[in-house]
Amino acid sequence: MIHLITLNPAIDEYISVDGFEIEKTSYRTNTDVVMGGKAVNVASVLRSLGTAATLVTCVDYSNKFVVDSLQDYNSYLIEVDHIRTNLKINNNGSITEINDRGQALSGVARLQFETYVSKCVEAGDIVLIAGNPHFDDELFQYRLAKIAKAKGAKLFLDSNKFDLEMIKDLEPYFIKPNDEELETLGIEASELASYVNELVVSHGGNGFTYYDKNMSQYEQPITGKPINTVGAGDSLVAGYIYATVNEFNLDDKLKVAKYSASATVYSGKLATKDTIKQYDQTNIIK
């Protein structure tokens, strides 16, 4: 079973602006509002790929948009009184993000997250803990990871709120820092790989590098004109989970991850099976 956990989901408002400049009036050319948050994005891509997963996240039942956006997922929803809104400004393909930090979880909400992980996660399950919680919940997120690891889950982490000592303690199955996050951890990728089964370091538009305890492999990016890079990393993670579940060999696993990220970047929306398969010339994805 796959469990996708995000403590701090968001409403993502995408605004396209032609010629945005600070301290000047700009006009929207397009607006799109979607339910976001890393695990929500991963759930969307996995659903399109036909892979069953449970989304574990927060909901504000007074917000119809949030409720409607989450109702089609196989989900375990924990009630909170506020869902943050993030603003993504697309200026001719260059993205500026203005993100809300959100609110700390209540004691009741924390208990519900902990109860879910304690009762529903089983040995061999994949548990993704993704996204950046409110700073008051950073240690709680680590606690959830500890519980999942103790139950024998394959722990996937995609959050910059796990520091090096946490990673060393958890020894997760998979993590995906970008170059900046790796620098913040203060460790070389080859050394970090000694604490992780599988490590992917994202280089943004320059592809990514895979590491394990024995080797590394660089994946060149697919070239094209980027439309929207938001969600590309989440799509990569979704593709990687899909390939892991289907027991693909390493080369095919990395290809599916790359295709999934590219499908988001070059379509302007989260990757779907159809947009991913446009890059899959050898029919890895069935």
Coordinates of C-alpha atoms in Angstrom, one line a residue:
M1 CA 0.0 0.0 0.0
I2 CA 1.1 3.6 -0.7
H3 CA 0.5 6.4 1.9
L4 CA 1.0 10.0 0.8
I5 CA 1.3 12.4 3.7
T6 CA 1.3 16.2 3.7
L7 CA 0.7 18.1 6.9
N8 CA 0.3 21.5 5.2
P9 CA -1.6 21.4 1.9
A10 CA -2.3 24.5 -0.1
I11 CA -4.6 26.2 -2.6
D12 CA -2.2 27.1 -5.4
E13 CA -3.3 30.1 -7.5
Y14 CA -1.4 30.4 -10.8
I15 CA -1.4 33.8 -12.5
S16 CA 0.1 34.4 -15.9
V17 CA 1.3 38.0 -16.4
D18 CA 2.9 39.4 -19.5
G19 CA 5.8 41.7 -18.6
F20 CA 5.5 41.6 -14.7
E21 CA 7.6 44.3 -13.0
I22 CA 7.9 45.2 -9.3
E23 CA 6.1 48.5 -8.3
K24 CA 4.2 48.7 -11.6
T25 CA 0.6 47.7 -12.5
S26 CA 0.4 44.3 -14.3
Y27 CA -2.6 42.5 -15.7
R28 CA -3.4 38.8 -15.6
T29 CA -3.6 37.0 -18.9
N30 CA -4.8 33.8 -17.3
T31 CA -5.6 32.5 -13.8
D32 CA -5.9 28.8 -12.7
V33 CA -6.6 27.7 -9.1
V34 CA -5.7 24.1 -8.1
M35 CA -5.4 22.1 -4.9
G36 CA -1.7 21.7 -4.2
G37 CA 0.8 20.4 -1.7
K38 CA 3.5 17.9 -2.5
A39 CA 1.6 14.7 -1.6
V40 CA -1.6 16.1 -3.3
N41 CA 0.4 16.5 -6.5
V42 CA 2.0 13.1 -6.2
A43 CA -1.5 11.6 -5.6
S44 CA -2.8 13.3 -8.8
V45 CA 0.0 11.9 -11.0
L46 CA -0.2 8.4 -9.5
R47 CA -4.0 8.3 -10.0
S48 CA -3.5 9.1 -13.6
L49 CA -1.0 6.3 -13.9
G50 CA -3.5 3.9 -12.4
T51 CA -1.6 3.4 -9.1
A52 CA -3.7 3.2 -6.0
A53 CA -2.6 5.3 -3.0
T54 CA -4.1 6.9 0.1
L55 CA -3.7 10.6 0.4
V56 CA -3.4 11.7 4.1
T57 CA -3.8 15.4 4.5
C58 CA -5.9 18.3 5.9
V59 CA -9.3 19.6 4.9
D60 CA -11.3 22.7 5.7
Y61 CA -14.9 21.5 5.3
S62 CA -16.1 25.1 5.1
N63 CA -14.1 25.7 1.9
K64 CA -16.1 24.2 -0.9
F65 CA -13.2 24.4 -3.4
V66 CA -10.9 22.4 -1.0
V67 CA -13.6 19.8 -0.4
D68 CA -14.5 19.4 -4.0
S69 CA -10.8 19.1 -5.0
L70 CA -10.1 16.3 -2.5
Q71 CA -13.3 14.3 -2.8
D72 CA -12.2 12.2 -5.8
Y73 CA -9.0 10.9 -4.1
N74 CA -8.8 7.8 -1.9
S75 CA -8.1 9.9 1.2
Y76 CA -7.9 10.1 4.9
L77 CA -8.8 13.7 5.7
I78 CA -8.1 15.6 8.9
E79 CA -10.2 18.6 9.7
V80 CA -8.5 22.0 10.2
D81 CA -9.9 25.5 10.1
H82 CA -7.6 27.0 7.5
I83 CA -5.9 25.9 4.2
R84 CA -3.2 28.3 3.1
T85 CA -3.1 29.9 -0.4
N86 CA 0.1 30.1 -2.4
L87 CA 0.5 32.5 -5.3
K88 CA 2.5 31.4 -8.4
I89 CA 3.3 34.2 -10.9
N90 CA 4.2 33.0 -14.3
N91 CA 6.0 35.8 -16.2
N92 CA 6.7 34.5 -19.7
G93 CA 7.8 31.1 -18.3
S94 CA 9.7 32.5 -15.3
I95 CA 7.9 31.5 -12.1
T96 CA 7.9 33.7 -8.9
E97 CA 6.3 32.0 -5.9
I98 CA 4.8 33.8 -2.9
N99 CA 3.9 31.0 -0.5
D100 CA 1.9 31.1 2.7
R101 CA 3.5 29.3 5.7
G102 CA 0.1 28.0 6.9
Q103 CA -0.9 27.3 10.5
A104 CA 0.3 24.9 13.1
L105 CA -1.7 21.7 13.6
S106 CA -3.9 21.5 16.6
G107 CA -3.3 18.7 19.2
V108 CA -6.4 16.9 17.9
A109 CA -5.1 17.0 14.3
R110 CA -1.7 15.8 15.3
L111 CA -3.2 12.9 17.2
Q112 CA -5.2 11.9 14.1
F113 CA -2.1 11.9 11.8
E114 CA -0.2 9.8 14.4
T115 CA -3.1 7.4 14.8
Y116 CA -3.4 6.9 11.1
V117 CA 0.3 6.1 10.7
S118 CA 0.3 3.8 13.8
K119 CA -2.8 1.8 12.8
C120 CA -2.7 1.8 8.9
V121 CA 0.9 1.5 7.9
E122 CA 2.2 -2.0 7.5
A123 CA 5.7 -3.5 6.9
G124 CA 6.6 -3.1 3.2
D125 CA 4.2 -0.2 2.6
I126 CA 5.5 2.9 0.9
V127 CA 5.1 6.0 3.0
L128 CA 5.8 9.4 1.4
I129 CA 6.1 12.3 3.8
A130 CA 6.3 15.4 1.6
G131 CA 6.0 19.2 1.9
N132 CA 7.1 21.7 4.4
P133 CA 5.0 22.0 7.5
H134 CA 4.5 25.0 9.7
F135 CA 7.7 25.3 11.8
D136 CA 5.9 24.3 14.9
D137 CA 5.2 20.9 13.3
E138 CA 8.7 20.1 12.0
L139 CA 9.6 17.8 14.9
F140 CA 6.1 16.2 14.7
Q141 CA 6.7 15.4 11.0
Y142 CA 9.9 13.7 12.0
R143 CA 8.0 11.8 14.7
L144 CA 5.6 10.5 12.0
A145 CA 8.5 9.3 9.9
K146 CA 10.0 7.5 12.9
I147 CA 6.7 5.7 13.5
A148 CA 6.5 4.6 9.8
K149 CA 10.1 3.5 9.8
A150 CA 9.6 1.5 13.0
K151 CA 6.7 -0.3 11.3
G152 CA 8.9 -1.5 8.5
A153 CA 7.7 0.9 5.8
K154 CA 9.7 2.1 2.8
L155 CA 10.2 5.7 3.8
F156 CA 10.2 8.3 1.0
L157 CA 11.0 11.9 2.1
D158 CA 10.6 15.0 0.1
S159 CA 10.8 17.9 2.6
N160 CA 13.6 20.3 3.4
K161 CA 12.6 20.1 7.1
F162 CA 14.5 16.8 7.7
D163 CA 18.0 17.8 8.7
L164 CA 21.1 15.7 8.3
E165 CA 20.8 14.1 11.8
M166 CA 17.2 13.2 11.2
I167 CA 18.1 11.6 7.8
K168 CA 21.0 9.6 9.5
D169 CA 18.6 8.4 12.1
L170 CA 15.8 7.5 9.7
E171 CA 17.9 5.9 6.9
P172 CA 15.0 6.5 4.5
Y173 CA 14.5 4.4 1.3
F174 CA 14.4 7.5 -0.9
I175 CA 15.0 11.3 -0.7
K176 CA 15.1 14.0 -3.4
P177 CA 16.9 17.2 -2.4
N178 CA 17.8 19.8 -4.9
D179 CA 21.2 21.3 -5.1
E180 CA 20.4 24.1 -2.7
E181 CA 18.9 21.7 -0.2
L182 CA 21.9 19.5 -0.4
E183 CA 24.2 22.4 0.3
T184 CA 22.1 23.3 3.3
L185 CA 22.6 19.7 4.6
G186 CA 26.3 20.4 4.5
I187 CA 27.3 17.0 3.0
E188 CA 28.4 15.7 -0.4
A189 CA 25.8 13.6 -2.2
S190 CA 28.1 10.6 -2.3
E191 CA 28.3 10.6 1.5
L192 CA 24.6 11.3 2.0
A193 CA 23.9 8.2 -0.1
S194 CA 25.5 6.1 2.6
Y195 CA 22.5 6.9 4.8
V196 CA 19.8 6.4 2.1
N197 CA 18.9 3.4 -0.1
E198 CA 18.2 5.6 -3.1
L199 CA 19.1 9.3 -3.5
V200 CA 18.1 11.6 -6.3
V201 CA 19.6 15.1 -6.4
S202 CA 17.6 17.5 -8.6
H203 CA 19.6 20.0 -10.7
G204 CA 16.5 22.0 -11.8
G205 CA 16.6 22.5 -15.6
N206 CA 19.9 20.5 -15.7
G207 CA 18.5 17.1 -15.0
F208 CA 19.2 15.0 -11.9
T209 CA 21.8 12.6 -10.5
Y210 CA 20.9 9.2 -8.9
Y211 CA 23.1 7.8 -6.1
D212 CA 23.1 4.7 -4.1
K213 CA 25.7 3.2 -1.8
N214 CA 27.7 1.8 -4.8
M215 CA 27.3 4.1 -7.8
S216 CA 25.9 7.3 -9.3
Q217 CA 24.2 8.0 -12.6
Y218 CA 23.5 11.4 -14.2
E219 CA 20.2 11.8 -16.2
Q220 CA 20.3 14.6 -18.8
P221 CA 17.1 16.7 -19.1
I222 CA 14.7 16.5 -21.9
T223 CA 15.0 19.7 -23.9
G224 CA 12.2 22.0 -24.7
K225 CA 10.6 25.3 -23.8
P226 CA 9.4 25.2 -20.1
I227 CA 5.8 26.4 -19.5
N228 CA 5.6 25.8 -15.8
T229 CA 8.1 24.2 -13.5
V230 CA 5.9 24.1 -10.4
G231 CA 5.1 20.5 -9.5
A232 CA 7.9 19.0 -11.6
G233 CA 9.7 17.6 -8.6
D234 CA 6.5 16.1 -7.3
S235 CA 5.9 14.5 -10.7
L236 CA 9.4 13.1 -10.6
V237 CA 8.6 11.5 -7.2
A238 CA 5.3 10.1 -8.4
G239 CA 7.0 8.6 -11.4
Y240 CA 9.7 7.1 -9.2
I241 CA 7.1 5.6 -6.8
Y242 CA 5.2 4.2 -9.8
A243 CA 8.3 2.6 -11.2
T244 CA 9.3 1.2 -7.7
V245 CA 5.9 -0.4 -7.2
N246 CA 6.1 -2.0 -10.6
E247 CA 9.6 -3.2 -9.9
F248 CA 11.3 -1.6 -12.9
N249 CA 15.0 -1.9 -13.3
L250 CA 17.1 1.2 -12.4
D251 CA 17.4 2.6 -15.9
D252 CA 13.7 2.4 -16.5
K253 CA 12.9 3.8 -13.1
L254 CA 15.0 6.9 -13.8
K255 CA 13.5 7.3 -17.3
V256 CA 10.0 7.2 -15.9
A257 CA 11.0 9.8 -13.2
K258 CA 12.5 12.0 -15.9
Y259 CA 9.5 11.6 -18.3
S260 CA 7.1 12.5 -15.4
A261 CA 8.9 15.7 -14.5
S262 CA 9.2 16.7 -18.2
A263 CA 5.5 16.1 -18.8
T264 CA 4.7 18.7 -16.1
V265 CA 7.4 21.3 -17.2
Y266 CA 6.4 21.2 -20.9
S267 CA 2.6 20.8 -20.6
G268 CA 2.1 23.5 -18.0
K269 CA 0.0 21.2 -15.9
L270 CA 0.7 18.3 -13.6
A271 CA 1.8 15.2 -15.5
T272 CA -0.8 12.7 -16.6
K273 CA -0.3 9.2 -18.1
D274 CA -1.0 10.6 -21.6
T275 CA 1.6 13.5 -21.3
I276 CA 4.2 11.2 -19.7
K277 CA 3.8 8.6 -22.5
Q278 CA 4.6 11.3 -25.1
Y279 CA 8.3 10.9 -24.0
D280 CA 8.1 7.1 -23.5
Q281 CA 9.4 5.9 -26.9
T282 CA 10.1 2.4 -25.6
N283 CA 6.7 1.9 -24.0
I284 CA 7.9 1.4 -20.4
I285 CA 4.6 2.6 -19.1
K286 CA 1.7 0.3 -19.9

